[in-house]
PDB file of C-alpha atoms in Angstrom:
ATOM      1  CA  MET A 174      16.299   8.670   3.768  1.00 41.00           C
ATOM      2  CA  ARG A 175      15.469   5.771   6.052  1.00 56.00           C
ATOM      3  CA  HIS A 176      16.346   6.074   9.724  1.00 79.00           C
ATOM      4  CA  ILE A 177      19.103   3.812  11.008  1.00 88.00           C
ATOM      5  CA  LEU A 178      16.609   1.655  12.964  1.00 90.00           C
ATOM      6  CA  VAL A 179      14.498   0.884   9.908  1.00 90.00           C
ATOM      7  CA  ARG A 180      17.625   0.250   7.842  1.00 92.00           C
ATOM      8  CA  GLU A 181      19.084  -2.106  10.438  1.00 93.00           C
ATOM      9  CA  ILE A 182      15.782  -3.988  10.842  1.00 93.00           C
ATOM     10  CA  THR A 183      15.715  -4.471   7.077  1.00 93.00           C
ATOM     11  CA  GLN A 184      19.300  -5.748   7.100  1.00 94.00           C
ATOM     12  CA  LEU A 185      18.575  -8.082  10.023  1.00 93.00           C
ATOM     13  CA  CYS A 186      15.642  -9.633   8.139  1.00 93.00           C
ATOM     14  CA  GLU A 187      17.627  -9.965   4.916  1.00 93.00           C
ATOM     15  CA  ARG A 188      20.522 -11.714   6.702  1.00 93.00           C
ATOM     16  CA  ASN A 189      18.267 -14.244   8.415  1.00 92.00           C
ATOM     17  CA  LYS A 190      16.022 -16.204   6.066  1.00 88.00           C
ATOM     18  CA  ASP A 191      14.108 -18.287   8.631  1.00 86.00           C
ATOM     19  CA  GLY A 192      10.808 -19.846   7.519  1.00 84.00           C
ATOM     20  CA  SER A 193       8.878 -19.741   4.269  1.00 84.00           C
ATOM     21  CA  PHE A 194       8.879 -16.820   1.850  1.00 85.00           C
ATOM     22  CA  SER A 195       5.524 -15.566   3.128  1.00 84.00           C
ATOM     23  CA  THR A 196       6.717 -15.795   6.749  1.00 87.00           C
ATOM     24  CA  GLN A 197       9.854 -13.815   5.906  1.00 90.00           C
ATOM     25  CA  ALA A 198       7.862 -11.170   4.043  1.00 90.00           C
ATOM     26  CA  ALA A 199       5.285 -10.793   6.836  1.00 89.00           C
ATOM     27  CA  ARG A 200       8.022 -10.596   9.474  1.00 93.00           C
ATOM     28  CA  LYS A 201       9.914  -7.913   7.580  1.00 92.00           C
ATOM     29  CA  ASP A 202       6.779  -5.819   7.037  1.00 92.00           C
ATOM     30  CA  ILE A 203       5.678  -6.038  10.680  1.00 93.00           C
ATOM     31  CA  LEU A 204       9.120  -5.269  12.115  1.00 94.00           C
ATOM     32  CA  ILE A 205       9.684  -2.316   9.798  1.00 92.00           C
ATOM     33  CA  GLN A 206       6.249  -0.988  10.767  1.00 91.00           C
ATOM     34  CA  ALA A 207       7.111  -1.477  14.457  1.00 92.00           C
ATOM     35  CA  GLY A 208      10.388   0.400  13.946  1.00 90.00           C
ATOM     36  CA  LYS A 209       8.575   3.303  12.304  1.00 89.00           C
ATOM     37  CA  GLN A 210       6.032   3.449  15.143  1.00 88.00           C
ATOM     38  CA  LEU A 211       8.850   3.635  17.683  1.00 88.00           C
ATOM     39  CA  LEU A 212      10.425   6.506  15.770  1.00 85.00           C
ATOM     40  CA  GLU A 213       7.213   8.464  15.269  1.00 80.00           C
ATOM     41  CA  ILE A 214       6.877   9.553  18.894  1.00 72.00           C
ATOM     42  CA  GLY A 215      10.385  11.023  18.956  1.00 72.00           C
ATOM     43  CA  ARG A 216      11.519   9.420  22.222  1.00 72.00           C
ATOM     44  CA  PHE A 217      13.414   6.592  20.542  1.00 80.00           C
ATOM     45  CA  ARG A 218      15.072   8.407  17.631  1.00 78.00           C
ATOM     46  CA  ASN A 219      18.586   7.335  18.601  1.00 83.00           C
ATOM     47  CA  MET A 220      17.634   3.659  18.789  1.00 89.00           C
ATOM     48  CA  GLY A 221      19.412   1.003  16.722  1.00 91.00           C
ATOM     49  CA  VAL A 222      18.361  -2.577  16.108  1.00 93.00           C
ATOM     50  CA  THR A 223      20.365  -3.890  19.075  1.00 94.00           C
ATOM     51  CA  GLY A 224      18.769  -1.345  21.427  1.00 93.00           C
ATOM     52  CA  LEU A 225      15.459  -3.165  21.850  1.00 94.00           C
ATOM     53  CA  LYS A 226      14.283  -2.918  25.485  1.00 93.00           C
ATOM     54  CA  PRO A 227      11.173  -3.876  27.494  1.00 93.00           C
ATOM     55  CA  LYS A 228       9.898  -0.281  27.333  1.00 92.00           C
ATOM     56  CA  HIS A 229       9.904  -0.461  23.524  1.00 93.00           C
ATOM     57  CA  VAL A 230       7.932  -3.709  23.528  1.00 93.00           C
ATOM     58  CA  GLN A 231       5.375  -2.372  25.994  1.00 91.00           C
ATOM     59  CA  PHE A 232       5.001   0.850  24.008  1.00 90.00           C
ATOM     60  CA  LEU A 233       4.227  -1.133  20.869  1.00 92.00           C
ATOM     61  CA  VAL A 234       1.689  -3.340  22.656  1.00 90.00           C
ATOM     62  CA  ASN A 235      -0.062  -0.251  24.019  1.00 88.00           C
ATOM     63  CA  GLN A 236      -0.027   1.349  20.569  1.00 86.00           C
ATOM     64  CA  TRP A 237      -1.509  -1.749  18.932  1.00 87.00           C
ATOM     65  CA  GLN A 238      -4.181  -2.146  21.604  1.00 84.00           C
ATOM     66  CA  LYS A 239      -5.311   1.391  22.364  1.00 78.00           C
ATOM     67  CA  VAL A 240      -4.523   3.330  19.191  1.00 73.00           C
ATOM     68  CA  ASP A 241      -4.648   0.786  16.374  1.00 76.00           C
ATOM     69  CA  GLY A 242      -7.402  -1.295  17.994  1.00 74.00           C
ATOM     70  CA  LEU A 243      -5.877  -4.620  16.918  1.00 79.00           C
ATOM     71  CA  SER A 244      -7.242  -7.936  18.166  1.00 79.00           C
ATOM     72  CA  ASP A 245      -5.360 -10.051  20.689  1.00 83.00           C
ATOM     73  CA  ALA A 246      -4.732 -12.654  17.978  1.00 83.00           C
ATOM     74  CA  THR A 247      -3.084 -10.092  15.679  1.00 87.00           C
ATOM     75  CA  ILE A 248      -0.990  -8.650  18.513  1.00 90.00           C
ATOM     76  CA  LYS A 249       0.087 -12.142  19.522  1.00 90.00           C
ATOM     77  CA  ASN A 250       1.370 -12.736  15.977  1.00 91.00           C
ATOM     78  CA  ARG A 251       3.249  -9.431  16.052  1.00 93.00           C
ATOM     79  CA  ILE A 252       4.833 -10.295  19.400  1.00 94.00           C
ATOM     80  CA  ALA A 253       6.121 -13.523  17.806  1.00 93.00           C
ATOM     81  CA  HIS A 254       7.971 -11.370  15.256  1.00 95.00           C
ATOM     82  CA  LEU A 255       9.359  -9.166  18.039  1.00 95.00           C
ATOM     83  CA  ARG A 256      10.592 -12.298  19.817  1.00 95.00           C
ATOM     84  CA  TRP A 257      12.377 -13.272  16.603  1.00 95.00           C
ATOM     85  CA  TRP A 258      14.062  -9.835  16.594  1.00 95.00           C
ATOM     86  CA  ALA A 259      15.062 -10.196  20.254  1.00 94.00           C
ATOM     87  CA  ASP A 260      16.448 -13.669  19.613  1.00 94.00           C
ATOM     88  CA  LYS A 261      18.592 -12.471  16.700  1.00 94.00           C
ATOM     89  CA  ILE A 262      20.243  -9.795  18.865  1.00 94.00           C
ATOM     90  CA  ASN A 263      20.612 -12.239  21.787  1.00 94.00           C
ATOM     91  CA  LYS A 264      18.266 -10.304  24.073  1.00 94.00           C
ATOM     92  CA  GLN A 265      15.546 -12.908  24.576  1.00 92.00           C
ATOM     93  CA  ASN A 266      14.708 -11.660  28.074  1.00 92.00           C
ATOM     94  CA  VAL A 267      13.494  -8.328  26.693  1.00 93.00           C
ATOM     95  CA  ILE A 268      10.080  -9.918  26.039  1.00 93.00           C
ATOM     96  CA  PRO A 269       8.233 -11.929  28.725  1.00 90.00           C
ATOM     97  CA  LYS A 270       7.570 -15.543  27.839  1.00 87.00           C
ATOM     98  CA  ALA A 271       3.892 -15.169  28.739  1.00 87.00           C
ATOM     99  CA  ASN A 272       1.836 -12.786  26.623  1.00 88.00           C
ATOM    100  CA  ALA A 273      -0.390 -12.135  29.649  1.00 86.00           C
ATOM    101  CA  GLN A 274       2.506 -10.252  31.267  1.00 87.00           C
ATOM    102  CA  LEU A 275       2.215  -7.739  28.441  1.00 87.00           C
ATOM    103  CA  GLY A 276      -1.526  -7.389  28.936  1.00 85.00           C
ATOM    104  CA  ILE A 277      -2.423  -9.542  25.937  1.00 85.00           C
ATOM    105  CA  GLY A 278      -5.432 -11.828  26.368  1.00 76.00           C
ATOM    106  CA  ARG A 279      -5.474 -15.450  25.345  1.00 62.00           C
ATOM    107  CA  ARG A 280      -6.388 -16.087  21.744  1.00 57.00           C
ATOM    108  CA  LYS A 281      -9.991 -17.233  21.348  1.00 58.00           C
ATOM    109  CA  TYR A 282     -10.109 -20.153  18.956  1.00 58.00           C
ATOM    110  CA  VAL A 283     -13.722 -21.200  19.449  1.00 63.00           C
ATOM    111  CA  THR A 284     -16.464 -19.215  17.736  1.00 70.00           C
ATOM    112  CA  ASN A 285     -18.478 -21.963  15.982  1.00 81.00           C
ATOM    113  CA  GLN A 286     -18.724 -19.513  13.098  1.00 83.00           C
ATOM    114  CA  ASN A 287     -18.580 -21.086   9.664  1.00 88.00           C
ATOM    115  CA  LYS A 288     -15.826 -19.325   7.696  1.00 86.00           C
ATOM    116  CA  SER A 289     -15.654 -21.828   4.872  1.00 90.00           C
ATOM    117  CA  VAL A 290     -15.692 -20.684   1.257  1.00 89.00           C
ATOM    118  CA  ARG A 291     -17.111 -22.508  -1.754  1.00 89.00           C
ATOM    119  CA  ILE A 292     -16.093 -21.744  -5.343  1.00 91.00           C
ATOM    120  CA  SER A 293     -18.234 -22.999  -8.184  1.00 90.00           C
ATOM    121  CA  ASP A 294     -16.790 -24.433 -11.360  1.00 91.00           C
ATOM    122  CA  GLU A 295     -18.550 -21.623 -13.248  1.00 92.00           C
ATOM    123  CA  THR A 296     -16.623 -19.034 -11.250  1.00 91.00           C
ATOM    124  CA  LEU A 297     -13.344 -20.833 -11.840  1.00 92.00           C
ATOM    125  CA  LYS A 298     -13.965 -20.742 -15.584  1.00 92.00           C
ATOM    126  CA  ASN A 299     -13.593 -16.958 -15.412  1.00 93.00           C
ATOM    127  CA  ILE A 300      -9.890 -17.406 -14.611  1.00 94.00           C
ATOM    128  CA  LYS A 301      -8.271 -17.512 -18.031  1.00 94.00           C
ATOM    129  CA  ASP A 302      -4.787 -18.410 -16.795  1.00 96.00           C
ATOM    130  CA  GLU A 303      -4.946 -22.224 -16.678  1.00 96.00           C
ATOM    131  CA  ARG A 304      -2.098 -22.642 -14.217  1.00 96.00           C
ATOM    132  CA  LEU A 305      -3.547 -20.090 -11.854  1.00 97.00           C
ATOM    133  CA  ARG A 306      -6.979 -21.711 -12.089  1.00 97.00           C
ATOM    134  CA  CYS A 307      -5.429 -25.104 -11.371  1.00 97.00           C
ATOM    135  CA  SER A 308      -3.506 -23.683  -8.385  1.00 97.00           C
ATOM    136  CA  ILE A 309      -6.783 -22.538  -6.845  1.00 97.00           C
ATOM    137  CA  GLU A 310      -8.277 -25.954  -7.527  1.00 97.00           C
ATOM    138  CA  LEU A 311      -5.353 -27.459  -5.621  1.00 98.00           C
ATOM    139  CA  GLN A 312      -6.317 -25.212  -2.718  1.00 97.00           C
ATOM    140  CA  ARG A 313      -9.890 -26.436  -2.928  1.00 96.00           C
ATOM    141  CA  ALA A 314      -8.962 -30.112  -3.301  1.00 97.00           C
ATOM    142  CA  PHE A 315      -6.283 -30.348  -0.590  1.00 98.00           C
ATOM    143  CA  GLY A 316      -6.770 -27.377   1.740  1.00 97.00           C
ATOM    144  CA  LEU A 317      -3.487 -25.790   0.696  1.00 97.00           C
ATOM    145  CA  ARG A 318      -2.295 -22.364   1.697  1.00 93.00           C
ATOM    146  CA  ARG A 319      -1.781 -19.752  -0.993  1.00 92.00           C
ATOM    147  CA  GLU A 320       2.007 -20.118  -1.136  1.00 92.00           C
ATOM    148  CA  GLU A 321       1.732 -23.907  -1.229  1.00 95.00           C
ATOM    149  CA  CYS A 322      -0.628 -23.990  -4.179  1.00 96.00           C
ATOM    150  CA  LEU A 323       1.545 -21.598  -6.205  1.00 96.00           C
ATOM    151  CA  LYS A 324       4.858 -23.326  -5.473  1.00 96.00           C
ATOM    152  CA  PHE A 325       3.338 -26.791  -5.897  1.00 97.00           C
ATOM    153  CA  GLN A 326       5.533 -29.138  -7.992  1.00 98.00           C
ATOM    154  CA  PRO A 327       3.546 -32.189  -9.141  1.00 97.00           C
ATOM    155  CA  SER A 328       6.720 -34.110 -10.050  1.00 97.00           C
ATOM    156  CA  TYR A 329       7.884 -33.866  -6.420  1.00 97.00           C
ATOM    157  CA  ALA A 330       4.467 -34.079  -4.769  1.00 97.00           C
ATOM    158  CA  LEU A 331       3.589 -37.374  -6.449  1.00 96.00           C
ATOM    159  CA  ALA A 332       6.994 -39.059  -6.260  1.00 95.00           C
ATOM    160  CA  GLY A 333       6.432 -40.578  -2.816  1.00 89.00           C
ATOM    161  CA  SER A 334       4.067 -43.275  -1.609  1.00 92.00           C
ATOM    162  CA  PRO A 335       1.003 -44.020  -3.785  1.00 93.00           C
ATOM    163  CA  GLY A 336      -2.113 -42.192  -2.697  1.00 96.00           C
ATOM    164  CA  ILE A 337      -0.145 -39.434  -0.977  1.00 97.00           C
ATOM    165  CA  VAL A 338       0.678 -35.830  -1.920  1.00 98.00           C
ATOM    166  CA  ARG A 339       3.969 -34.607  -0.470  1.00 97.00           C
ATOM    167  CA  LEU A 340       4.484 -30.926   0.324  1.00 97.00           C
ATOM    168  CA  LYS A 341       8.071 -29.695   0.439  1.00 95.00           C
ATOM    169  CA  ALA A 342       9.176 -27.798   3.546  1.00 92.00           C
ATOM    170  CA  SER A 343      10.151 -24.737   1.511  1.00 90.00           C
ATOM    171  CA  TRP A 344       6.540 -24.372   0.288  1.00 92.00           C
ATOM    172  CA  CYS A 345       4.998 -24.555   3.744  1.00 90.00           C
ATOM    173  CA  LYS A 346       4.449 -22.119   6.608  1.00 80.00           C
ATOM    174  CA  GLY A 347       7.123 -22.529   9.267  1.00 74.00           C
ATOM    175  CA  GLY A 348       9.094 -24.861   7.000  1.00 82.00           C
ATOM    176  CA  ARG A 349       6.972 -27.864   8.068  1.00 86.00           C
ATOM    177  CA  ALA A 350       6.777 -30.466   5.315  1.00 93.00           C
ATOM    178  CA  ARG A 351       3.694 -32.673   5.351  1.00 95.00           C
ATOM    179  CA  GLU A 352       1.689 -35.301   3.495  1.00 97.00           C
ATOM    180  CA  ILE A 353      -1.980 -35.258   2.477  1.00 98.00           C
ATOM    181  CA  PRO A 354      -3.951 -38.316   1.331  1.00 97.00           C
ATOM    182  CA  ILE A 355      -5.519 -38.549  -2.120  1.00 98.00           C
ATOM    183  CA  LEU A 356      -9.054 -39.749  -1.412  1.00 97.00           C
ATOM    184  CA  ASN A 357     -11.314 -38.977  -4.352  1.00 96.00           C
ATOM    185  CA  ASP A 358     -11.550 -38.678  -8.124  1.00 97.00           C
ATOM    186  CA  TYR A 359     -11.685 -34.885  -8.066  1.00 97.00           C
ATOM    187  CA  GLN A 360      -8.307 -34.717  -6.322  1.00 98.00           C
ATOM    188  CA  LYS A 361      -6.858 -37.134  -8.867  1.00 97.00           C
ATOM    189  CA  ALA A 362      -8.201 -35.063 -11.762  1.00 97.00           C
ATOM    190  CA  VAL A 363      -6.750 -31.832 -10.365  1.00 98.00           C
ATOM    191  CA  LEU A 364      -3.366 -33.477  -9.847  1.00 98.00           C
ATOM    192  CA  ALA A 365      -3.402 -34.805 -13.414  1.00 97.00           C
ATOM    193  CA  ARG A 366      -4.082 -31.308 -14.774  1.00 97.00           C
ATOM    194  CA  ALA A 367      -1.391 -29.826 -12.563  1.00 98.00           C
ATOM    195  CA  ALA A 368       1.145 -32.391 -13.777  1.00 97.00           C
ATOM    196  CA  MET A 369       0.270 -31.666 -17.398  1.00 97.00           C
ATOM    197  CA  LEU A 370       0.585 -27.894 -16.937  1.00 97.00           C
ATOM    198  CA  ALA A 371       3.716 -27.825 -14.770  1.00 96.00           C
ATOM    199  CA  GLY A 372       5.698 -30.703 -16.248  1.00 94.00           C
ATOM    200  CA  ALA A 373       8.938 -30.985 -14.274  1.00 94.00           C
ATOM    201  CA  GLY A 374       8.480 -27.481 -12.833  1.00 95.00           C
ATOM    202  CA  SER A 375       6.068 -25.794 -10.451  1.00 96.00           C
ATOM    203  CA  MET A 376       2.722 -24.088 -10.930  1.00 97.00           C
ATOM    204  CA  ILE A 377       4.641 -20.822 -11.391  1.00 96.00           C
ATOM    205  CA  PRO A 378       5.448 -20.410 -15.108  1.00 95.00           C
ATOM    206  CA  ALA A 379       9.094 -20.536 -16.121  1.00 93.00           C
ATOM    207  CA  GLY A 380      10.714 -17.114 -15.953  1.00 93.00           C
ATOM    208  CA  GLN A 381       8.262 -15.745 -13.371  1.00 94.00           C
ATOM    209  CA  ARG A 382       9.199 -15.157  -9.725  1.00 92.00           C
ATOM    210  CA  TYR A 383       6.999 -16.149  -6.811  1.00 91.00           C
ATOM    211  CA  VAL A 384       6.359 -12.524  -5.817  1.00 88.00           C
ATOM    212  CA  GLU A 385       5.147 -11.768  -9.345  1.00 92.00           C
ATOM    213  CA  ARG A 386       2.892 -14.821  -9.371  1.00 93.00           C
ATOM    214  CA  LEU A 387       1.521 -13.931  -5.943  1.00 90.00           C
ATOM    215  CA  LYS A 388       0.603 -10.450  -7.170  1.00 90.00           C
ATOM    216  CA  GLN A 389      -1.138 -11.952 -10.188  1.00 93.00           C
ATOM    217  CA  TYR A 390      -3.039 -14.340  -7.890  1.00 93.00           C
ATOM    218  CA  GLU A 391      -4.140 -11.448  -5.660  1.00 89.00           C
ATOM    219  CA  ASN A 392      -5.199  -9.237  -8.561  1.00 91.00           C
ATOM    220  CA  THR A 393      -7.169 -12.031 -10.221  1.00 92.00           C
ATOM    221  CA  THR A 394      -8.963 -13.222  -7.099  1.00 91.00           C
ATOM    222  CA  ASN A 395      -9.772  -9.690  -5.961  1.00 87.00           C
ATOM    223  CA  PHE A 396     -11.200  -8.852  -9.380  1.00 88.00           C
ATOM    224  CA  LEU A 397     -13.473 -11.894  -9.180  1.00 86.00           C
ATOM    225  CA  GLY A 398     -14.490 -11.128  -5.595  1.00 85.00           C
ATOM    226  CA  LEU A 399     -12.567 -14.129  -4.258  1.00 83.00           C
ATOM    227  CA  SER A 400     -10.367 -12.303  -1.764  1.00 72.00           C
ATOM    228  CA  ARG A 401     -10.924 -14.707   1.154  1.00 76.00           C
ATOM    229  CA  LEU A 402      -9.737 -17.990  -0.305  1.00 88.00           C
ATOM    230  CA  HIS A 403      -8.292 -19.054   3.043  1.00 87.00           C
ATOM    231  CA  GLY A 404     -11.869 -20.217   3.545  1.00 91.00           C
ATOM    232  CA  LEU A 405     -11.114 -23.083   1.168  1.00 94.00           C
ATOM    233  CA  ARG A 406      -9.000 -24.574   3.960  1.00 94.00           C
ATOM    234  CA  HIS A 407     -12.018 -24.308   6.262  1.00 94.00           C
ATOM    235  CA  ALA A 408     -14.164 -26.120   3.702  1.00 96.00           C
ATOM    236  CA  TYR A 409     -11.540 -28.858   3.291  1.00 97.00           C
ATOM    237  CA  ALA A 410     -11.299 -29.341   7.068  1.00 97.00           C
ATOM    238  CA  GLN A 411     -15.074 -29.495   7.459  1.00 97.00           C
ATOM    239  CA  ASN A 412     -15.465 -32.027   4.658  1.00 97.00           C
ATOM    240  CA  ARG A 413     -12.726 -34.200   6.152  1.00 97.00           C
ATOM    241  CA  TYR A 414     -14.362 -34.035   9.567  1.00 97.00           C
ATOM    242  CA  LYS A 415     -17.597 -35.405   8.143  1.00 97.00           C
ATOM    243  CA  GLU A 416     -15.683 -38.143   6.272  1.00 97.00           C
ATOM    244  CA  LEU A 417     -13.816 -39.159   9.434  1.00 97.00           C
ATOM    245  CA  THR A 418     -16.674 -38.949  11.962  1.00 97.00           C
ATOM    246  CA  GLY A 419     -19.828 -39.368   9.880  1.00 97.00           C
ATOM    247  CA  ARG A 420     -21.363 -36.123  11.171  1.00 97.00           C
ATOM    248  CA  GLU A 421     -21.159 -32.398  10.544  1.00 97.00           C
ATOM    249  CA  CYS A 422     -18.757 -30.325  12.623  1.00 96.00           C
ATOM    250  CA  PRO A 423     -20.114 -27.695  15.071  1.00 95.00           C
ATOM    251  CA  ALA A 424     -19.311 -24.864  12.610  1.00 94.00           C
ATOM    252  CA  ARG A 425     -21.766 -26.487  10.169  1.00 95.00           C
ATOM    253  CA  GLY A 426     -24.450 -27.030  12.763  1.00 94.00           C
ATOM    254  CA  GLY A 427     -23.271 -30.404  14.064  1.00 95.00           C
ATOM    255  CA  PRO A 428     -23.246 -31.349  17.754  1.00 95.00           C
ATOM    256  CA  THR A 429     -20.878 -29.463  20.038  1.00 94.00           C
ATOM    257  CA  ASN A 430     -18.342 -31.202  22.242  1.00 92.00           C
ATOM    258  CA  LYS A 431     -20.677 -30.968  25.236  1.00 92.00           C
ATOM    259  CA  GLN A 432     -23.331 -32.905  23.321  1.00 95.00           C
ATOM    260  CA  LEU A 433     -21.056 -35.848  22.465  1.00 95.00           C
ATOM    261  CA  ASP A 434     -20.820 -39.067  24.458  1.00 94.00           C
ATOM    262  CA  GLN A 435     -17.414 -40.443  25.454  1.00 95.00           C
ATOM    263  CA  GLU A 436     -16.996 -42.616  22.358  1.00 95.00           C
ATOM    264  CA  GLN A 437     -17.920 -39.712  20.094  1.00 96.00           C
ATOM    265  CA  LYS A 438     -15.477 -37.419  21.903  1.00 95.00           C
ATOM    266  CA  GLU A 439     -12.657 -39.873  21.254  1.00 96.00           C
ATOM    267  CA  ALA A 440     -13.577 -40.037  17.570  1.00 96.00           C
ATOM    268  CA  ASP A 441     -13.809 -36.237  17.493  1.00 97.00           C
ATOM    269  CA  ARG A 442     -10.311 -35.810  18.915  1.00 96.00           C
ATOM    270  CA  ALA A 443      -8.829 -38.436  16.582  1.00 96.00           C
ATOM    271  CA  ALA A 444     -10.389 -36.700  13.554  1.00 97.00           C
ATOM    272  CA  ARG A 445      -9.122 -33.304  14.683  1.00 96.00           C
ATOM    273  CA  LEU A 446      -5.564 -34.610  15.021  1.00 96.00           C
ATOM    274  CA  VAL A 447      -5.702 -36.024  11.485  1.00 97.00           C
ATOM    275  CA  ILE A 448      -7.091 -32.773  10.084  1.00 97.00           C
ATOM    276  CA  SER A 449      -4.576 -30.653  11.987  1.00 94.00           C
ATOM    277  CA  ASN A 450      -1.708 -32.637  10.468  1.00 95.00           C
ATOM    278  CA  GLU A 451      -3.177 -32.439   6.966  1.00 96.00           C
ATOM    279  CA  LEU A 452      -3.510 -28.656   7.288  1.00 95.00           C
ATOM    280  CA  GLY A 453       0.076 -28.325   8.523  1.00 92.00           C
ATOM    281  CA  HIS A 454      -0.696 -27.158  12.065  1.00 86.00           C
ATOM    282  CA  ASN A 455       0.157 -30.203  14.192  1.00 76.00           C
ATOM    283  CA  ARG A 456      -1.985 -28.856  17.079  1.00 80.00           C
ATOM    284  CA  GLU A 457      -5.409 -30.247  17.846  1.00 87.00           C
ATOM    285  CA  ASN A 458      -6.737 -27.041  19.425  1.00 84.00           C
ATOM    286  CA  ILE A 459      -6.235 -24.973  16.243  1.00 85.00           C
ATOM    287  CA  THR A 460      -8.898 -27.061  14.498  1.00 91.00           C
ATOM    288  CA  ALA A 461     -11.560 -25.172  16.472  1.00 89.00           C
ATOM    289  CA  VAL A 462     -10.922 -22.234  14.123  1.00 87.00           C
ATOM    290  CA  TYR A 463     -12.005 -24.401  11.189  1.00 93.00           C
ATOM    291  CA  LEU A 464     -14.503 -26.768  12.796  1.00 94.00           C
ATOM    292  CA  GLY A 465     -15.841 -25.031  15.881  1.00 92.00           C
ATOM    293  CA  ARG A 466     -16.028 -26.876  19.187  1.00 91.00           C
TER     294      ARG A 466
END
């Protein structure tokens, strides 16, 4: 039997459907895990969902840092979910606005490590499910996230301005709709195949739910050793950077920001803003994860 805290956290998440499906699922998993960790030590067994206090937040941060050994970036993401919990029970002041007050370091975006992933056409041929194969090609062609490529509806995506792919808010992380330019023949060919396979629907076959399709995606990619396909977004960003600036990004061995003259720095920033928007981030600094600095 689930403890009241875990049950109430589950109910809170199910009543409030903020964000995309993947955001909701991640939030629910993290908050339930946090609830269980609070209960495990025995001191908070009488706690309900509205009983969240600063001591609970600090305990969790200490647990994640010293026991679980999680990175600052991961803890920062978990704190965002705790803030969502605090907001829903109208106790926003339970969590400091600055992560540093909880002993969490600033996230380090710049590594200049190349995390891009390339998938050959030969490897893709091993995916027998045509729709699933085409979904992954959409990832490769447009830098889409996993949820976006599975929920992709060609009839909607191509109904806007010519030369533009539209992504619906409900497909995207944080509910942020966006547009991506169609710039080459490969993108056009992938879109044509997607339209043929999906018709008026999405890349998820009729009668199948997203969660079922996601599991199929995970099983297939893991079997083929393609478990880190987020790297396709890195590859897309790096290719776009070269198209926009005429040079390789630092993650691919190109010049770092310190090596650029003023004109090049302006072009660098302009390219990063474009790429950030196309990836659905809308923040220039996040591009350092993909491109280096």
